XYZ file of C-alpha atoms in Angstrom:
122
model
C 118.134 95.222 98.595
C 116.165 92.593 96.657
C 113.488 92.478 99.367
C 113.122 96.249 99.202
C 112.714 96.152 95.414
C 110.198 93.299 95.533
C 108.124 94.856 98.313
C 108.149 98.248 96.573
C 107.185 96.729 93.238
C 104.416 94.700 94.884
C 102.976 97.747 96.632
C 103.194 99.789 93.423
C 101.350 97.068 91.499
C 98.611 96.824 94.142
C 98.155 100.580 94.291
C 98.022 100.786 90.502
C 95.242 98.181 90.358
C 93.349 99.830 93.241
C 93.703 103.425 91.995
C 90.435 103.468 89.989
C 88.617 102.234 93.110
C 90.299 104.808 95.372
C 89.999 107.880 93.132
C 86.378 107.625 92.075
C 82.975 106.362 92.981
C 82.471 102.601 93.117
C 79.406 100.553 92.316
C 78.250 97.426 94.098
C 76.214 95.255 91.744
C 74.949 91.675 91.735
C 76.803 89.199 89.530
C 76.779 85.481 88.867
C 79.665 83.033 88.490
C 79.243 81.428 85.062
C 82.464 79.407 84.800
C 86.112 79.264 85.825
C 89.080 80.069 83.659
C 91.709 77.372 84.191
C 95.427 78.133 84.040
C 98.244 75.625 84.458
C 101.566 76.870 85.838
C 104.437 74.635 86.801
C 102.226 71.591 87.259
C 99.648 73.470 89.363
C 96.086 74.092 88.221
C 94.748 77.555 89.065
C 91.189 78.864 88.751
C 89.794 82.362 88.155
C 86.066 82.994 88.454
C 84.369 84.389 85.356
C 81.509 86.708 86.312
C 78.413 87.791 84.423
C 78.217 91.481 85.325
C 75.528 94.015 84.367
C 76.986 96.868 82.324
C 75.736 100.426 82.469
C 73.765 100.111 79.200
C 71.401 97.456 80.546
C 73.246 94.459 79.110
C 75.697 91.991 80.581
C 79.412 91.420 80.101
C 81.782 88.645 81.156
C 84.604 89.666 83.471
C 87.378 87.483 84.888
C 88.094 88.076 88.568
C 91.794 88.945 88.963
C 92.271 86.643 91.979
C 93.543 83.179 91.061
C 93.057 80.287 93.497
C 94.060 76.597 93.562
C 90.403 75.561 93.809
C 87.268 76.580 91.859
C 85.531 79.027 94.192
C 83.027 80.592 94.290
C 80.992 77.804 92.752
C 79.425 78.090 89.316
C 75.925 79.526 89.535
C 76.581 81.394 92.783
C 75.266 84.946 92.928
C 77.266 87.541 94.814
C 77.844 91.273 95.047
C 80.893 92.574 93.208
C 82.468 96.046 93.004
C 83.728 98.130 90.111
C 84.627 101.775 89.534
C 81.669 103.791 88.225
C 81.681 103.630 84.443
C 84.165 100.741 84.283
C 82.302 97.423 84.733
C 85.211 95.634 82.970
C 87.277 96.280 86.134
C 84.747 94.401 88.286
C 86.098 92.096 90.965
C 84.930 90.121 93.949
C 85.707 92.203 97.043
C 88.146 90.501 99.411
C 88.894 93.364 101.855
C 90.660 91.243 104.497
C 92.832 89.543 101.903
C 93.797 92.817 100.192
C 94.416 94.482 103.545
C 96.626 91.571 104.599
C 98.675 91.775 101.403
C 99.140 95.541 101.879
C 100.162 94.995 105.524
C 102.637 92.236 104.663
C 104.290 94.173 101.830
C 104.366 97.351 103.922
C 105.994 95.464 106.792
C 108.655 93.973 104.495
C 109.310 97.417 102.989
C 109.771 99.019 106.429
C 112.035 96.226 107.669
C 114.213 96.461 104.539
C 114.474 100.261 104.807
C 115.417 99.985 108.503
C 118.078 97.379 107.709
C 119.548 99.396 104.855
C 119.702 102.587 106.922
C 121.171 100.807 109.946
C 118.245 101.692 112.163
C 116.908 98.139 112.394
């Protein structure tokens, strides 16, 4: 029962964060890594890339990538293409399609296995 709740909540959270990308047009724009935001949790140091992203008024804004890693990548100064929903550059993120697909697959698998076990079909 706990696995079902966790997998369902995880899928709901992922879908909620991906909904603006799914429902509307997305933009692919160049950005540059300007620094890393450092977070310490339970003795571990985690890094989130901070991006300098062009906004739709011709200026630039700083956006923190939502993915947190145990090492500072991409490196500061690196230029890369990021994605954001049209009109919402604050939601910009580095695209990791294989990673996101893998997380969806894993949570979907856990959800199916838990449903099969609870219904007696598994």
